[in-house]
PDB file of C-alpha atoms in Angstrom:
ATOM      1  CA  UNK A  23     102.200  65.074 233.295  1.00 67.00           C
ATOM      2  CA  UNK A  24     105.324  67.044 231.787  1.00 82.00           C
ATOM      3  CA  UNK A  25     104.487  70.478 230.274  1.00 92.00           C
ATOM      4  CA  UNK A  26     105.617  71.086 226.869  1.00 96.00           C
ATOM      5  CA  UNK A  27     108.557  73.507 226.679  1.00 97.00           C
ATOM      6  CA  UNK A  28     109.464  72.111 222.925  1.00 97.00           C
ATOM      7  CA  UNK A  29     106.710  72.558 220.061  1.00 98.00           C
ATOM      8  CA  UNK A  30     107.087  71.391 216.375  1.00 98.00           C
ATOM      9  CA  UNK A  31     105.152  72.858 213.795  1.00 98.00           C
ATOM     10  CA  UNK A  32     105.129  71.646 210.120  1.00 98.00           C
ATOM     11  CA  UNK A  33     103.823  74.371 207.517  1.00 97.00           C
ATOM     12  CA  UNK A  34     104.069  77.697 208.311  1.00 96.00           C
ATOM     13  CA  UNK A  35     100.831  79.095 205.960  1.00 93.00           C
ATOM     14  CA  UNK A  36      98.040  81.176 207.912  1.00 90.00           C
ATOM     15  CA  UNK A  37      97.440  78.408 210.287  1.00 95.00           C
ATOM     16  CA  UNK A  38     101.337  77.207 211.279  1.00 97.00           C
ATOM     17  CA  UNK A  39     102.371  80.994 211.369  1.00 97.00           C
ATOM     18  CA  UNK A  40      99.403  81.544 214.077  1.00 97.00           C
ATOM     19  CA  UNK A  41     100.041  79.130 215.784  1.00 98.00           C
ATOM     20  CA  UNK A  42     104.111  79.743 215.931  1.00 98.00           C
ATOM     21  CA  UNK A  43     103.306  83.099 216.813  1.00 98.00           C
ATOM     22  CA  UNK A  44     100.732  82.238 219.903  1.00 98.00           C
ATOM     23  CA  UNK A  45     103.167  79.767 221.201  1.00 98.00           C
ATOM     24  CA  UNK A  46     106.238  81.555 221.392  1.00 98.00           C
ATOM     25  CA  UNK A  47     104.606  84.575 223.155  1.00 98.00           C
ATOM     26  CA  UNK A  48     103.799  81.755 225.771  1.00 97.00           C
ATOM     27  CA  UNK A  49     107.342  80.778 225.814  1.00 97.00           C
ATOM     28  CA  UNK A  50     107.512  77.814 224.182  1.00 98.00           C
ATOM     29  CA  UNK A  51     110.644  76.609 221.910  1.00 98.00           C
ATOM     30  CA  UNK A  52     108.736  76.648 218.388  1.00 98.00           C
ATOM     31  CA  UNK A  53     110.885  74.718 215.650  1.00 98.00           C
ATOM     32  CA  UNK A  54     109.046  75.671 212.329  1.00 98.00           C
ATOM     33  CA  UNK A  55     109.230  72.936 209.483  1.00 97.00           C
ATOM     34  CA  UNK A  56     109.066  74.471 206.016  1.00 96.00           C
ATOM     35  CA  UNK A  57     109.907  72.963 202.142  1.00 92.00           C
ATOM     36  CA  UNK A  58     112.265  75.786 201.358  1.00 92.00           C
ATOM     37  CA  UNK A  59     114.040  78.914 202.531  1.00 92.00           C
ATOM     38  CA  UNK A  60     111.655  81.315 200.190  1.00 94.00           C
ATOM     39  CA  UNK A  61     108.611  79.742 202.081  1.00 94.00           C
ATOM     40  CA  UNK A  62     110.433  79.728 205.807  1.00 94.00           C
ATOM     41  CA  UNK A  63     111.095  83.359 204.966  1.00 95.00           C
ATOM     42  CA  UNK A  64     107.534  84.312 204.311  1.00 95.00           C
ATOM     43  CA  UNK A  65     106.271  82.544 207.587  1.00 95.00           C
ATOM     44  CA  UNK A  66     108.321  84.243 209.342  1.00 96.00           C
ATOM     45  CA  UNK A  67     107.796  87.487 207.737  1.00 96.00           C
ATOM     46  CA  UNK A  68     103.774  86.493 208.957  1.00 95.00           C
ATOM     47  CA  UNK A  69     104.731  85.636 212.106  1.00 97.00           C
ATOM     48  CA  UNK A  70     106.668  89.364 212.198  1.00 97.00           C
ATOM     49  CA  UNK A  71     103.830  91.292 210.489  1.00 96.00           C
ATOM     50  CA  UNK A  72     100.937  89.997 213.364  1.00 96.00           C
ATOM     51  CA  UNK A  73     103.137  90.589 216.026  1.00 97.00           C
ATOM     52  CA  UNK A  74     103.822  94.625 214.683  1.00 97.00           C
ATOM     53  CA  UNK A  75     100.271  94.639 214.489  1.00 96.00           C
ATOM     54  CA  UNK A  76      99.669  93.696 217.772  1.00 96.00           C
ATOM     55  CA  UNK A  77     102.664  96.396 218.785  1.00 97.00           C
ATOM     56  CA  UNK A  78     100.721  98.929 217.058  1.00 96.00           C
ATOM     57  CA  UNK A  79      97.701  97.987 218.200  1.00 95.00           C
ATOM     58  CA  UNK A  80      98.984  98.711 222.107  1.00 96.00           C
ATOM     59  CA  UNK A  81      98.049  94.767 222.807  1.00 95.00           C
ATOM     60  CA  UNK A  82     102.343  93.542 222.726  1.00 96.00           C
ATOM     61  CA  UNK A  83     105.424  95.531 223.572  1.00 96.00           C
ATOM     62  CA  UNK A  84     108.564  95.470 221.488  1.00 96.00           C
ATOM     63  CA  UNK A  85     109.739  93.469 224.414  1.00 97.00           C
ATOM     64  CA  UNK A  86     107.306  90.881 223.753  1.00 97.00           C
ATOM     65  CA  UNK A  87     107.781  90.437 220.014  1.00 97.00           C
ATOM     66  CA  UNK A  88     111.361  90.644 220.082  1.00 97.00           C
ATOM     67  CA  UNK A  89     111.054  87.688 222.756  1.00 98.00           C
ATOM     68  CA  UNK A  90     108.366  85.229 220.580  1.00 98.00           C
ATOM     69  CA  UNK A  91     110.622  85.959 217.620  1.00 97.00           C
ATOM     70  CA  UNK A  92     113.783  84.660 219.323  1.00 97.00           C
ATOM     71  CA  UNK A  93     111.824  81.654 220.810  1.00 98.00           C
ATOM     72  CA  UNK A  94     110.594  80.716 216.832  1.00 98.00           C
ATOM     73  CA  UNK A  95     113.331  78.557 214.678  1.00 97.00           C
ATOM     74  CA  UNK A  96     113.181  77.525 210.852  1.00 97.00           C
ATOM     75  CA  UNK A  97     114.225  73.876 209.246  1.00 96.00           C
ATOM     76  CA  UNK A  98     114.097  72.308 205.760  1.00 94.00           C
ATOM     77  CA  UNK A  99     114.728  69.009 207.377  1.00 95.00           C
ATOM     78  CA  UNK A 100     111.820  67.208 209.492  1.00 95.00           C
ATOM     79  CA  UNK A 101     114.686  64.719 211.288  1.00 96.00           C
ATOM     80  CA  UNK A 102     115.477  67.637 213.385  1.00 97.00           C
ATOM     81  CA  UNK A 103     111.642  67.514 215.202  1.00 97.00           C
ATOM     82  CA  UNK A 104     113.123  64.512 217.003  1.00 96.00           C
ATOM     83  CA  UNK A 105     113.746  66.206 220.047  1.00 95.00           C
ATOM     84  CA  UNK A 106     110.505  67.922 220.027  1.00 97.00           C
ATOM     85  CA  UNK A 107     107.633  67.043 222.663  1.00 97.00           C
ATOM     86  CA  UNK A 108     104.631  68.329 220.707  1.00 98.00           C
ATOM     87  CA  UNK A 109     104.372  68.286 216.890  1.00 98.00           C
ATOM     88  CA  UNK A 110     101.656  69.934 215.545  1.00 98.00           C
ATOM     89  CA  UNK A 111     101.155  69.169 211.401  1.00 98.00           C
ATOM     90  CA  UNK A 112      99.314  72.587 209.753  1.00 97.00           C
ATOM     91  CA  UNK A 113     100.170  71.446 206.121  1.00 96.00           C
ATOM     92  CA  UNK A 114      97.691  71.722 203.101  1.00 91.00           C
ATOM     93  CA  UNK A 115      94.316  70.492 203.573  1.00 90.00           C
ATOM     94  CA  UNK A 116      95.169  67.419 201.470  1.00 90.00           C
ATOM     95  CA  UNK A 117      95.238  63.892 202.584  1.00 92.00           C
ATOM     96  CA  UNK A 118      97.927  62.853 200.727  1.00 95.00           C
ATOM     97  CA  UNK A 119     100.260  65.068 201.574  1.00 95.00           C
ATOM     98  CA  UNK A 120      98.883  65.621 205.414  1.00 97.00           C
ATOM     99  CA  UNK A 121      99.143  61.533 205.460  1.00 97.00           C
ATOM    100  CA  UNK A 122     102.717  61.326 204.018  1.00 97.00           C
ATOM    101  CA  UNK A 123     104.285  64.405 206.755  1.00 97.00           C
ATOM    102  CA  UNK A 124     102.636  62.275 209.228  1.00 97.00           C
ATOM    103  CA  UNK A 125     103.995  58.922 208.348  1.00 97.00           C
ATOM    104  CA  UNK A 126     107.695  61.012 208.489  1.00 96.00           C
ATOM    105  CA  UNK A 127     106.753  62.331 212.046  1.00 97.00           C
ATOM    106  CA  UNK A 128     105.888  58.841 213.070  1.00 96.00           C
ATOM    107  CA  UNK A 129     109.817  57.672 212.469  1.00 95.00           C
ATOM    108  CA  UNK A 130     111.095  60.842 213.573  1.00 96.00           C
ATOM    109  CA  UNK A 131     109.160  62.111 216.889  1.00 95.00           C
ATOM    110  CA  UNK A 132     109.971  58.969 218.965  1.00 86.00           C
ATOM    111  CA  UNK A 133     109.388  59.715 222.798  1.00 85.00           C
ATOM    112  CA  UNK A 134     106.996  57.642 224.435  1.00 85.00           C
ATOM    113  CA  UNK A 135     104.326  60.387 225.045  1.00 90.00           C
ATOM    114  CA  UNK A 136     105.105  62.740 222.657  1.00 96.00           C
ATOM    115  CA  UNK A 137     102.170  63.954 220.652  1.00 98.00           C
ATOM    116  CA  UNK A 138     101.919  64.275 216.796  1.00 98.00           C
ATOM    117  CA  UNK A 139      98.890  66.446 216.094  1.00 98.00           C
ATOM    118  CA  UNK A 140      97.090  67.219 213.145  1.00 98.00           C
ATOM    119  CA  UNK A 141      95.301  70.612 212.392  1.00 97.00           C
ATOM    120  CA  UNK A 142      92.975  69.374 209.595  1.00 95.00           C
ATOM    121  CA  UNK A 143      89.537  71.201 209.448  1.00 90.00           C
ATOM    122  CA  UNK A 144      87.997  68.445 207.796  1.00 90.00           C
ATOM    123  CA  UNK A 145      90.135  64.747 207.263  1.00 93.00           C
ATOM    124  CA  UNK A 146      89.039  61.746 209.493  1.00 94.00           C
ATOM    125  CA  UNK A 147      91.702  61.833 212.463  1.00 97.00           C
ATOM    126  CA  UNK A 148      91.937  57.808 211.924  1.00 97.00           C
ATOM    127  CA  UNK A 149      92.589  58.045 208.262  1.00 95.00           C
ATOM    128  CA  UNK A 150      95.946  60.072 208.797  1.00 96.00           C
ATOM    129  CA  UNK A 151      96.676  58.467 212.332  1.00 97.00           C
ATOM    130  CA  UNK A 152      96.970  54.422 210.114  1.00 97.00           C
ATOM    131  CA  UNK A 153      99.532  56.451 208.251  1.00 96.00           C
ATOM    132  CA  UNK A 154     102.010  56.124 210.636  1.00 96.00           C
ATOM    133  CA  UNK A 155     103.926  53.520 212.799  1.00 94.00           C
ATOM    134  CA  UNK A 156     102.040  55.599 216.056  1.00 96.00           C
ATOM    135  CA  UNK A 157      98.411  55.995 215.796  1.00 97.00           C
ATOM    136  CA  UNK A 158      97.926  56.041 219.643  1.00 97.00           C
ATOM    137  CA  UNK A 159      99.735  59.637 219.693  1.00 98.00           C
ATOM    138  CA  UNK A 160      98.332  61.240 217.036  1.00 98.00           C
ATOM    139  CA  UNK A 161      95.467  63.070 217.565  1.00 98.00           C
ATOM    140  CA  UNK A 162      93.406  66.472 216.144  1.00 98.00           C
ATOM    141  CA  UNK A 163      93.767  69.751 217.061  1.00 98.00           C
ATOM    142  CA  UNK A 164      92.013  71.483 214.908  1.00 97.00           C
ATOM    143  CA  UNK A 165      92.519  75.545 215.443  1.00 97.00           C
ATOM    144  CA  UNK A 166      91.129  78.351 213.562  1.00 95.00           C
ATOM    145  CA  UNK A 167      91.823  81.665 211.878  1.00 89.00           C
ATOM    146  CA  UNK A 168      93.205  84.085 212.822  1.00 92.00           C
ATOM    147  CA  UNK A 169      94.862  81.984 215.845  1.00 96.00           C
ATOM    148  CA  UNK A 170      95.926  84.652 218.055  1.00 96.00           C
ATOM    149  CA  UNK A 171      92.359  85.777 218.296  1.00 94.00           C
ATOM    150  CA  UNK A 172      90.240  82.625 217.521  1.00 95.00           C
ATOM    151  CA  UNK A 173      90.105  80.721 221.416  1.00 96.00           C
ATOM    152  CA  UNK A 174      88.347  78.025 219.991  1.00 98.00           C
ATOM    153  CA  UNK A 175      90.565  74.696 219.634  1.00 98.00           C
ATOM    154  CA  UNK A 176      88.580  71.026 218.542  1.00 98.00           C
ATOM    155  CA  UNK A 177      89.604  67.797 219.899  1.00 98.00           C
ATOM    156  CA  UNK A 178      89.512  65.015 218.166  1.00 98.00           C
ATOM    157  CA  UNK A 179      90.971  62.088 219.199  1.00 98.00           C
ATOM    158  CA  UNK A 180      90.459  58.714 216.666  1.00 98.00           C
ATOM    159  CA  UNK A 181      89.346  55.651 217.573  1.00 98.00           C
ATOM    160  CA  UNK A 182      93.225  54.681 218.461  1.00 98.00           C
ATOM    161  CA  UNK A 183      94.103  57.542 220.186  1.00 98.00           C
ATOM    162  CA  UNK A 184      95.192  56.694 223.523  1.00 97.00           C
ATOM    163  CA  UNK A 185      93.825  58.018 226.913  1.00 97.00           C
ATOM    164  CA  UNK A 186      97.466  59.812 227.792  1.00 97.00           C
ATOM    165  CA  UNK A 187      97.751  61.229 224.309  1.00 97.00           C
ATOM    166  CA  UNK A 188      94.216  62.939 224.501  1.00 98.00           C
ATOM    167  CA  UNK A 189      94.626  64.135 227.757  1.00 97.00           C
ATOM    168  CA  UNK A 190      98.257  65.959 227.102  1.00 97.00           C
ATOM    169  CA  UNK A 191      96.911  67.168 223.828  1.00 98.00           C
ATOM    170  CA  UNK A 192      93.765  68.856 225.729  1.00 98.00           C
ATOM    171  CA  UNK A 193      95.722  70.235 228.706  1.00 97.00           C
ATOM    172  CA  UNK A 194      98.688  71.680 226.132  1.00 98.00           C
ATOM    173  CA  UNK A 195      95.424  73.460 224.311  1.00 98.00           C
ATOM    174  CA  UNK A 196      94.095  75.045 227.395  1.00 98.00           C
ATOM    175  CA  UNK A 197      96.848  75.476 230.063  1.00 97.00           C
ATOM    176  CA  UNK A 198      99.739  76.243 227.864  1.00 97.00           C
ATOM    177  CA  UNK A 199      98.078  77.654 225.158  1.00 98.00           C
ATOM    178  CA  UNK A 200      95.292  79.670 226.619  1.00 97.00           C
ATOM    179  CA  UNK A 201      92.874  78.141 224.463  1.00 98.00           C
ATOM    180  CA  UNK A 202      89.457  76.913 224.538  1.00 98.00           C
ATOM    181  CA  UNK A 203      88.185  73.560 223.752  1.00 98.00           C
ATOM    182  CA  UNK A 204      85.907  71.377 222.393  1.00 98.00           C
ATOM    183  CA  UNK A 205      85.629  67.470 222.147  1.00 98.00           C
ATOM    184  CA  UNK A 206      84.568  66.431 218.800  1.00 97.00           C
ATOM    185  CA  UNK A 207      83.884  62.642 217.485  1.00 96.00           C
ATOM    186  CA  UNK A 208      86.212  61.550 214.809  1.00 97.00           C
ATOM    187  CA  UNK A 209      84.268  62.470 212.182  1.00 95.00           C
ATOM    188  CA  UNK A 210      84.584  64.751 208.998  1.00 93.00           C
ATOM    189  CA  UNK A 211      83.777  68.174 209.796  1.00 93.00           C
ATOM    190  CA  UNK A 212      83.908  67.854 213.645  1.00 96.00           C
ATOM    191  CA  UNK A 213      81.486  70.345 215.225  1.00 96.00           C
ATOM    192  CA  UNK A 214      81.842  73.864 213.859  1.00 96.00           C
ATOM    193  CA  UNK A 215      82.527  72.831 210.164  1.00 95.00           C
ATOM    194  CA  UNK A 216      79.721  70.370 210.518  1.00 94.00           C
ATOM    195  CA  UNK A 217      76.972  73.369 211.086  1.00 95.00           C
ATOM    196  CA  UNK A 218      79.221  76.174 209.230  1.00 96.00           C
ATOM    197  CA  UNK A 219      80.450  74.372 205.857  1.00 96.00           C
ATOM    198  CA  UNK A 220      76.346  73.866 204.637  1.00 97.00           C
ATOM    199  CA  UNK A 221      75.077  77.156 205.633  1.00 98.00           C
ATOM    200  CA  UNK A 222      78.349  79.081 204.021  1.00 98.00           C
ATOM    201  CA  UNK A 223      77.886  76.782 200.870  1.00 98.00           C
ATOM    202  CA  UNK A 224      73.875  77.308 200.800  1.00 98.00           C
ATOM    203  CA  UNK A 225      74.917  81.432 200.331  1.00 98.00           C
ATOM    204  CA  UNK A 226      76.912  80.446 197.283  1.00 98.00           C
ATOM    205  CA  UNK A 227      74.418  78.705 195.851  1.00 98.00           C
ATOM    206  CA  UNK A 228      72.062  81.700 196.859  1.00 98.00           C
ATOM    207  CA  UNK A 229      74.514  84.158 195.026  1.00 98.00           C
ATOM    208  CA  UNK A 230      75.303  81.747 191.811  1.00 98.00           C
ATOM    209  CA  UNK A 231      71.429  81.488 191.766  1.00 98.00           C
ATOM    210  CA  UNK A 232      70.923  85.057 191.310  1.00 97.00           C
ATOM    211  CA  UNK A 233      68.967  85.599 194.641  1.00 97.00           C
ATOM    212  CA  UNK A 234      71.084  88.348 196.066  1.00 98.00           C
ATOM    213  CA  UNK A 235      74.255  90.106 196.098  1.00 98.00           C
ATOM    214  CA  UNK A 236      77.213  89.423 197.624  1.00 98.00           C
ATOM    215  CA  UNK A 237      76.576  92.587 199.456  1.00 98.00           C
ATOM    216  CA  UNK A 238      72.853  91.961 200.091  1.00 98.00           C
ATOM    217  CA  UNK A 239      73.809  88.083 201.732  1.00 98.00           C
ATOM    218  CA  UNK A 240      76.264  89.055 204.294  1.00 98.00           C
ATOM    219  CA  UNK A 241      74.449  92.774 205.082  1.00 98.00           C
ATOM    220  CA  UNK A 242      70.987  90.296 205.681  1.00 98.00           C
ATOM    221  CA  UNK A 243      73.373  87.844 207.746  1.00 98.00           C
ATOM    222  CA  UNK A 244      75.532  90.712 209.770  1.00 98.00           C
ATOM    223  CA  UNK A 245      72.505  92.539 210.754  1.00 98.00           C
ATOM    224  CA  UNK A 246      69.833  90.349 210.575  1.00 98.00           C
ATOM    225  CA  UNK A 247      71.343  87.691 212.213  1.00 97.00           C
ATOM    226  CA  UNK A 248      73.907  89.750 214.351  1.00 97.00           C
ATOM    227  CA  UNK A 249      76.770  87.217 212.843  1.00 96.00           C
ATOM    228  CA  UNK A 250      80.227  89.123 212.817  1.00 95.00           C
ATOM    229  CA  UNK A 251      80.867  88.268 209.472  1.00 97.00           C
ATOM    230  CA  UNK A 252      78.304  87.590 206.476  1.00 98.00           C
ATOM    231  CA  UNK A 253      78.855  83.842 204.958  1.00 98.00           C
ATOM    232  CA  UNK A 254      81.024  85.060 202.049  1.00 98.00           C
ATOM    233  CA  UNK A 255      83.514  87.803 203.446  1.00 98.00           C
ATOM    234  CA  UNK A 256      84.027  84.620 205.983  1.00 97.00           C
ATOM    235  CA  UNK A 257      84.781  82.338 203.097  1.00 98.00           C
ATOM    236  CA  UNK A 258      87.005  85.057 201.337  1.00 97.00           C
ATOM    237  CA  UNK A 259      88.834  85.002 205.070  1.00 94.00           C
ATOM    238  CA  UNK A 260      89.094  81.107 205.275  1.00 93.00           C
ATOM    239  CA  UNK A 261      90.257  80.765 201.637  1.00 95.00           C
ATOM    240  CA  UNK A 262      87.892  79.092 198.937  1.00 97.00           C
ATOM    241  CA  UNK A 263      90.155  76.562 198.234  1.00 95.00           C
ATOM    242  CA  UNK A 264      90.248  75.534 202.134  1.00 92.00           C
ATOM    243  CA  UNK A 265      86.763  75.713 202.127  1.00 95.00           C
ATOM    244  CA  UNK A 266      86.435  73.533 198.663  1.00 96.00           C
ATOM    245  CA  UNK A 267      88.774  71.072 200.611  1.00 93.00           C
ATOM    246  CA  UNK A 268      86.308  71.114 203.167  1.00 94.00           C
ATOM    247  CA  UNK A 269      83.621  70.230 201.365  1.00 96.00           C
ATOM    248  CA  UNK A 270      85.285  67.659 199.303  1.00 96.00           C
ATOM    249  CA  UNK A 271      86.314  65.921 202.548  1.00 93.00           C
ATOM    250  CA  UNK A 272      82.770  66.010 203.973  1.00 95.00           C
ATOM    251  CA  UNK A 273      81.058  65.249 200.902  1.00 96.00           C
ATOM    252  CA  UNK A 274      83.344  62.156 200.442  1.00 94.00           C
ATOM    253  CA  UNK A 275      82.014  60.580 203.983  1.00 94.00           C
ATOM    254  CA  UNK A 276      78.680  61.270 203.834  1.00 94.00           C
ATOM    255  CA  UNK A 277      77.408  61.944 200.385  1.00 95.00           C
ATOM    256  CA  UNK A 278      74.694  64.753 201.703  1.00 94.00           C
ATOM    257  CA  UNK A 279      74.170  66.841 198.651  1.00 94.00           C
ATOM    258  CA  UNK A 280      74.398  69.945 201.220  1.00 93.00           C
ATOM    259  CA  UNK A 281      77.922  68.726 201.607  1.00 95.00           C
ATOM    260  CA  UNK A 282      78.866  69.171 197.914  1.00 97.00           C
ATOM    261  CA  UNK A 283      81.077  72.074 196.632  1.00 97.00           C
ATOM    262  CA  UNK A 284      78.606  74.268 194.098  1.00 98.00           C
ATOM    263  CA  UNK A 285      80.241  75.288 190.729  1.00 98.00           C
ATOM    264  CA  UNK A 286      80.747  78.933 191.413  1.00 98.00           C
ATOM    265  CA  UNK A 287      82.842  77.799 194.253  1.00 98.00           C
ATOM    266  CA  UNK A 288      84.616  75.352 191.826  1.00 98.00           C
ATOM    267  CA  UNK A 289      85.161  77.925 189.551  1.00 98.00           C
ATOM    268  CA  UNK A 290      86.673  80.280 191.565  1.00 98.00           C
ATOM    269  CA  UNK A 291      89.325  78.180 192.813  1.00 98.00           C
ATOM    270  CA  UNK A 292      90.345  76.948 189.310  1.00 98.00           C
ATOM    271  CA  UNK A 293      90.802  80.839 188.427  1.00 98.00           C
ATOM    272  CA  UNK A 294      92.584  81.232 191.893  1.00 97.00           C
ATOM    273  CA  UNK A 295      90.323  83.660 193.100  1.00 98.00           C
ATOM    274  CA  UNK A 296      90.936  82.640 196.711  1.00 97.00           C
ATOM    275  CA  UNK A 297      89.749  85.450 198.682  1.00 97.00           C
ATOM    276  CA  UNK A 298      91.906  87.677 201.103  1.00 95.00           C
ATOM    277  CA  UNK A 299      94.971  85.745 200.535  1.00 92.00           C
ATOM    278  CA  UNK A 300      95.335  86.207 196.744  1.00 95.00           C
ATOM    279  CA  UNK A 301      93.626  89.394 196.261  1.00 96.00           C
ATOM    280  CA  UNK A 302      90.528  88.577 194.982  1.00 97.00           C
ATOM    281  CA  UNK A 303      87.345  86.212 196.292  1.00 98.00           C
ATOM    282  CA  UNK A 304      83.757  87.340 196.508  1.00 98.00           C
ATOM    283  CA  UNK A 305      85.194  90.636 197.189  1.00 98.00           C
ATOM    284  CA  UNK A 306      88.841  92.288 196.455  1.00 97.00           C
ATOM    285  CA  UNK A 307      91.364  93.083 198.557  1.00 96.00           C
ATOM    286  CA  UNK A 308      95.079  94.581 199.107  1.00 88.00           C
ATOM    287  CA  UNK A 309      97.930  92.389 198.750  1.00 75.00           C
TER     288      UNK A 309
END
């Protein structure tokens, strides 16, 4: 089976701009999709900000990023992924509009085994696949943040995924990539959001209840439970209106009350109180 020396990526946000910036450092062609300059110019002013970090941090040389950057191109127009091999969709986590870039990726990325991919954390792979002319190439990759450090990479395929599709999409994750993966059944959540989403949505409910602090929940889960990160610091990192997404999505298939986003989270969202990425979430933070 070909290796893929030409990636598409449509949206360059947190998850795009990760994975932009992992591929290009292993020397892939990355053509970037964005809506409009102003938004192509802040991915790749992301893509440029993790790589300094990683200069500073002694883990890249200024060989290295000046090499991924020069591998990484920007278009307003999706017709020009036709020549790509791999497409990977890292959009909103909205149906609609994950469903309708899809559907455009369908007409556009015609080769016989190339793979259209899509990085929701949540949406039935099938549901999106239908939406295009190609459901036997599209398939999930679902990656998670940050990229460049996370190894973990779910594989979904649908139930019209083909055999060749899932096994290009699984060996351009782990031999090209460097990743790890995961097989997942086509359904909402996959694995990890499956046994995260409930337990970070059970702290909300624990702080909107008046239990404990914000403070007190992820101190009890960081050192009681030796997690990394307490629930809510990890929603402020994932984004609360990701994780409300999430939750929507889930709730929607299998109408588990666990499933269902509390009002605090709700809240939050509607006052854009996002975490990390806006400034302010559970906690507040330098923008």
């Amino acid at each position: 089976m070909e290796s893929v020396s030409r990636l598409g990526i449509v949206g360059c946000g947190l998850m795009g701009s990760g994975i932009a910036e992992v591929a290009a450092l292993r020397g892939l062609d990355v053509l970037v999709g964005e809506a409009t300059p102003q938004t192509a110019k802040d991915g790749r002013r992301r893509i440029t900000g993790s790589l300094e970090r990683g200069v500073r941090r002694g883990k890249l040389t200024e060989e290295q990023l000046t090499a991924a950057l020069g591998r990484i191109s920007f278009t307003h127009d999706l017709a020009d992924m036709q020549d790509r091999q791999f497409v990977i969709e890292a959009v909103a986590e909205k149906r609609e509009i994950k469903a309708e870039v899809l559907a455009m990726l369908g007409k556009v990325v015609q080769g016989d085994d190339a793979v259209i991919a899509t990085n929701t954390s949540s949406i039935p792979i099938v549901d999106l696949a239908m939406a295009t002319q190609c459901p036997d190439r599209v398939i999930g990759l679902h990656f998670f943040n940050p990229v460049p450090v996370q190894r973990l990479v779910e594989v979904i395929p649908s139930l019209a995924t083909s055999e060749q599709t899932f096994a290009r999409a699984r060996d351009f994750a782990t031999e090209q990539l460097g990743k790890r993966t995961v097989t997942a059944t086509d359904r909402s959540g996959f694995v990890v959001n499956a046994l995260l989403v409930p337990y970070l949505l059970s702290a909300v409910r624990m702080l909107e209840s008046g239990q404990a602090s914000a403070d007190d929940i992820d101190r009890g889960m960081e050192l009681g439970c030796a997690h990394p990160m307490g629930p809510l610091r990890l929603l402020d990192l994932i984004g609360l209106d990701t994780a409300q997404s999430v939750a929507e999505s889930m709730y929607a298939e299998f109408k588990e009350p666990l499933y269902a986003p509390p009002a605090l989270l709700r809240r939050m969202v509607a006052a854009r109180q996002l975490g990390r990425k806006s400034g302010r979430g559970f906690y507040a933070y330098d923008v």
